[in-house]
Amino acid sequence: MKLTINTKLKDYSIQQWSDLMNILDGYKEKPDSEVRIEDKVAIVSIMAKVPYNTLLQEPMATIEKAFKFCVSTISSHTKSIPPKEIKIQGNTYELIDYVGGKVQGGWFVDVDCMAKDFKINPSLIPALNYVEKGKRYAETDDEGNIINSVKERDEIFKDHFPADVFVDLCVFFLEVFVEWSKITSTQKMSQIESQLEKIAKEIPYTTGSL
């Protein structure tokens, strides 16, 4: 079987990244040789988009070669600032302007409520930080109904937001919250920062070997 594995994180979704990190979480600071065979197969399955049971029929040499390529791909990302605009599924989204106290109170309320779910649903992070171009965060119609909800963006971003931008955004978002925590020292801010740190701990997988 010929396996096709994309070489850039931008070609993978948040869901794929999350699935990978759930596997790799148990191998922090451990050499690649300690990764269990079943986990190597699972990683290749995610990145090559080939069913797990199908890969079990392949020679171990093929799986090992593909796994090493996967590790190289995960480790190849270079940290950068997330883009101010990103186009997904034909729509353009803008990064929220954090400067000068422009962020709306409703945004802080939503972050407070959703921070506990960042780990299990990481696509909430870009859904909170990118909004449809030309619209405000949680914009409403004449009757007060929200016309661009976080939930709608979350559903789109889960499978279509590029993993490389997600990684950069997690680091950037954490840095923003660290600065805010210096100004607004509240229990909620500390809890949110803690949730973001849990996500950010996964970032080293993109800067070196497993």
GROMACS .gro file of C-alpha atoms in nm:
model
  210
    1MET     CA    1   0.000   0.000   0.000
    2LYS     CA    2   0.121   0.348  -0.084
    3LEU     CA    3   0.073   0.583   0.211
    4THR     CA    4   0.031   0.956   0.153
    5ILE     CA    5   0.129   1.174   0.449
    6ASN     CA    6   0.119   1.552   0.416
    7THR     CA    7   0.443   1.722   0.513
    8LYS     CA    8   0.301   2.044   0.662
    9LEU     CA    9   0.084   2.095   0.971
   10LYS     CA   10  -0.134   2.333   0.772
   11ASP     CA   11  -0.272   2.030   0.590
   12TYR     CA   12  -0.410   1.879   0.911
   13SER     CA   13  -0.722   1.977   1.106
   14ILE     CA   14  -0.759   2.063   1.474
   15GLN     CA   15  -0.942   1.734   1.520
   16GLN     CA   16  -0.649   1.540   1.376
   17TRP     CA   17  -0.405   1.740   1.589
   18SER     CA   18  -0.614   1.674   1.902
   19ASP     CA   19  -0.628   1.302   1.828
   20LEU     CA   20  -0.250   1.296   1.783
   21MET     CA   21  -0.187   1.483   2.108
   22ASN     CA   22  -0.414   1.246   2.299
   23ILE     CA   23  -0.184   0.963   2.193
   24LEU     CA   24   0.146   1.148   2.235
   25ASP     CA   25   0.058   1.289   2.577
   26GLY     CA   26   0.195   0.976   2.741
   27TYR     CA   27   0.532   1.003   2.570
   28LYS     CA   28   0.661   1.340   2.685
   29GLU     CA   29   1.042   1.351   2.687
   30LYS     CA   30   1.060   0.985   2.585
   31PRO     CA   31   1.247   0.856   2.278
   32ASP     CA   32   1.054   0.745   1.972
   33SER     CA   33   1.165   0.387   2.038
   34GLU     CA   34   0.941   0.373   2.347
   35VAL     CA   35   0.621   0.445   2.155
   36ARG     CA   36   0.403   0.134   2.158
   37ILE     CA   37   0.337  -0.038   1.826
   38GLU     CA   38  -0.040   0.016   1.851
   39ASP     CA   39   0.017   0.388   1.902
   40LYS     CA   40   0.252   0.406   1.605
   41VAL     CA   41  -0.021   0.248   1.392
   42ALA     CA   42  -0.278   0.491   1.532
   43ILE     CA   43  -0.058   0.794   1.454
   44VAL     CA   44   0.002   0.678   1.098
   45SER     CA   45  -0.370   0.606   1.064
   46ILE     CA   46  -0.459   0.963   1.163
   47MET     CA   47  -0.201   1.135   0.945
   48ALA     CA   48  -0.234   0.909   0.640
   49LYS     CA   49  -0.614   0.890   0.675
   50VAL     CA   50  -0.607   0.514   0.645
   51PRO     CA   51  -0.826   0.294   0.868
   52TYR     CA   52  -0.642   0.144   1.166
   53ASN     CA   53  -0.745  -0.213   1.082
   54THR     CA   54  -0.625  -0.170   0.724
   55LEU     CA   55  -0.279  -0.067   0.846
   56LEU     CA   56  -0.258  -0.378   1.063
   57GLN     CA   57  -0.228  -0.577   0.741
   58GLU     CA   58   0.086  -0.386   0.637
   59PRO     CA   59   0.445  -0.498   0.706
   60MET     CA   60   0.591  -0.356   1.027
   61ALA     CA   61   0.875  -0.203   0.825
   62THR     CA   62   0.621   0.006   0.632
   63ILE     CA   63   0.456   0.124   0.953
   64GLU     CA   64   0.790   0.213   1.115
   65LYS     CA   65   0.898   0.414   0.811
   66ALA     CA   66   0.566   0.598   0.800
   67PHE     CA   67   0.578   0.665   1.175
   68LYS     CA   68   0.923   0.827   1.149
   69PHE     CA   69   0.792   1.046   0.868
   70CYS     CA   70   0.495   1.146   1.087
   71VAL     CA   71   0.726   1.242   1.374
   72SER     CA   72   0.938   1.449   1.137
   73THR     CA   73   0.628   1.630   1.012
   74ILE     CA   74   0.499   1.704   1.362
   75SER     CA   75   0.841   1.833   1.467
   76SER     CA   76   0.897   2.054   1.164
   77HIS     CA   77   0.669   2.346   1.255
   78THR     CA   78   0.830   2.682   1.324
   79LYS     CA   79   0.644   2.908   1.566
   80SER     CA   80   0.503   3.231   1.423
   81ILE     CA   81   0.237   3.492   1.502
   82PRO     CA   82  -0.113   3.382   1.393
   83PRO     CA   83  -0.241   3.566   1.083
   84LYS     CA   84  -0.478   3.859   1.122
   85GLU     CA   85  -0.701   3.704   0.857
   86ILE     CA   86  -0.763   3.346   0.753
   87LYS     CA   87  -0.986   3.201   0.481
   88ILE     CA   88  -1.175   2.882   0.562
   89GLN     CA   89  -1.441   2.713   0.350
   90GLY     CA   90  -1.468   3.025   0.133
   91ASN     CA   91  -1.520   3.264   0.425
   92THR     CA   92  -1.268   3.510   0.570
   93TYR     CA   93  -1.223   3.538   0.946
   94GLU     CA   94  -1.038   3.811   1.137
   95LEU     CA   95  -0.833   3.775   1.453
   96ILE     CA   96  -0.989   3.970   1.740
   97ASP     CA   97  -0.812   4.300   1.818
   98TYR     CA   98  -0.686   4.261   2.174
   99VAL     CA   99  -0.517   4.600   2.190
  100GLY     CA  100  -0.649   4.909   2.368
  101GLY     CA  101  -0.934   4.752   2.563
  102LYS     CA  102  -1.143   4.690   2.250
  103VAL     CA  103  -1.246   4.338   2.343
  104GLN     CA  104  -1.614   4.322   2.437
  105GLY     CA  105  -1.734   4.216   2.780
  106GLY     CA  106  -1.936   3.936   2.625
  107TRP     CA  107  -1.617   3.783   2.491
  108PHE     CA  108  -1.469   3.762   2.841
  109VAL     CA  109  -1.791   3.603   2.968
  110ASP     CA  110  -1.777   3.339   2.693
  111VAL     CA  111  -1.410   3.264   2.759
  112ASP     CA  112  -1.489   3.227   3.130
  113CYS     CA  113  -1.765   2.978   3.051
  114MET     CA  114  -1.582   2.780   2.783
  115ALA     CA  115  -1.226   2.760   2.920
  116LYS     CA  116  -1.301   2.434   3.103
  117ASP     CA  117  -1.376   2.273   2.765
  118PHE     CA  118  -1.060   2.384   2.580
  119LYS     CA  119  -0.885   2.052   2.636
  120ILE     CA  120  -1.169   1.829   2.518
  121ASN     CA  121  -1.283   2.068   2.244
  122PRO     CA  122  -0.978   2.269   2.132
  123SER     CA  123  -1.154   2.417   1.828
  124LEU     CA  124  -1.327   2.651   2.073
  125ILE     CA  125  -1.002   2.848   2.095
  126PRO     CA  126  -0.999   2.969   1.733
  127ALA     CA  127  -1.379   2.999   1.739
  128LEU     CA  128  -1.341   3.250   2.022
  129ASN     CA  129  -1.051   3.434   1.864
  130TYR     CA  130  -1.149   3.459   1.498
  131VAL     CA  131  -1.474   3.621   1.381
  132GLU     CA  132  -1.632   3.663   1.040
  133LYS     CA  133  -1.471   3.954   0.855
  134GLY     CA  134  -1.675   4.271   0.882
  135LYS     CA  135  -1.867   4.148   1.187
  136ARG     CA  136  -1.826   4.211   1.558
  137TYR     CA  137  -1.792   3.929   1.809
  138ALA     CA  138  -2.140   3.791   1.889
  139GLU     CA  139  -2.310   4.042   1.658
  140THR     CA  140  -2.688   4.056   1.694
  141ASP     CA  141  -2.981   4.125   1.465
  142ASP     CA  142  -3.258   4.377   1.534
  143GLU     CA  143  -3.425   4.135   1.772
  144GLY     CA  144  -3.112   4.071   1.974
  145ASN     CA  145  -3.036   3.725   1.832
  146ILE     CA  146  -2.668   3.640   1.781
  147ILE     CA  147  -2.600   3.593   1.410
  148ASN     CA  148  -2.241   3.465   1.431
  149SER     CA  149  -2.218   3.233   1.729
  150VAL     CA  150  -1.907   3.063   1.865
  151LYS     CA  151  -2.084   2.728   1.826
  152GLU     CA  152  -2.125   2.776   1.450
  153ARG     CA  153  -1.757   2.865   1.404
  154ASP     CA  154  -1.656   2.577   1.630
  155GLU     CA  155  -1.832   2.327   1.403
  156ILE     CA  156  -1.660   2.469   1.094
  157PHE     CA  157  -1.316   2.503   1.252
  158LYS     CA  158  -1.310   2.153   1.401
  159ASP     CA  159  -1.244   1.991   1.064
  160HIS     CA  160  -1.117   2.282   0.855
  161PHE     CA  161  -0.903   2.514   1.073
  162PRO     CA  162  -0.535   2.440   0.993
  163ALA     CA  163  -0.335   2.281   1.273
  164ASP     CA  164  -0.031   2.505   1.224
  165VAL     CA  165  -0.232   2.823   1.287
  166PHE     CA  166  -0.403   2.653   1.580
  167VAL     CA  167  -0.064   2.578   1.740
  168ASP     CA  168   0.052   2.937   1.692
  169LEU     CA  169  -0.279   3.072   1.822
  170CYS     CA  170  -0.260   2.866   2.142
  171VAL     CA  171   0.080   3.011   2.227
  172PHE     CA  172  -0.029   3.363   2.130
  173PHE     CA  173  -0.355   3.339   2.323
  174LEU     CA  174  -0.173   3.219   2.635
  175GLU     CA  175   0.071   3.510   2.613
  176VAL     CA  176  -0.221   3.753   2.587
  177PHE     CA  177  -0.383   3.606   2.895
  178VAL     CA  178  -0.060   3.618   3.094
  179GLU     CA  179  -0.047   3.992   3.026
  180TRP     CA  180  -0.414   4.039   3.118
  181SER     CA  181  -0.361   3.844   3.440
  182LYS     CA  182  -0.103   4.102   3.549
  183ILE     CA  183  -0.370   4.369   3.521
  184THR     CA  184  -0.681   4.179   3.627
  185SER     CA  185  -0.589   3.938   3.903
  186THR     CA  186  -0.904   3.731   3.952
  187GLN     CA  187  -0.969   3.366   4.018
  188LYS     CA  188  -1.142   3.330   3.681
  189MET     CA  189  -0.844   3.473   3.493
  190SER     CA  190  -0.615   3.229   3.674
  191GLN     CA  191  -0.843   2.938   3.587
  192ILE     CA  192  -0.849   3.035   3.219
  193GLU     CA  193  -0.472   3.076   3.213
  194SER     CA  194  -0.440   2.730   3.368
  195GLN     CA  195  -0.658   2.577   3.094
  196LEU     CA  196  -0.451   2.747   2.825
  197GLU     CA  197  -0.128   2.624   2.980
  198LYS     CA  198  -0.258   2.268   2.955
  199ILE     CA  199  -0.308   2.319   2.582
  200ALA     CA  200   0.027   2.495   2.540
  201LYS     CA  201   0.212   2.204   2.701
  202GLU     CA  202   0.142   2.011   2.382
  203ILE     CA  203   0.322   2.268   2.168
  204PRO     CA  204   0.676   2.125   2.226
  205TYR     CA  205   0.578   1.833   2.005
  206THR     CA  206   0.611   2.073   1.712
  207THR     CA  207   0.959   2.193   1.797
  208GLY     CA  208   1.159   1.876   1.844
  209SER     CA  209   1.149   1.499   1.866
  210LEU     CA  210   0.899   1.315   2.080
   0.00000   0.00000   0.00000
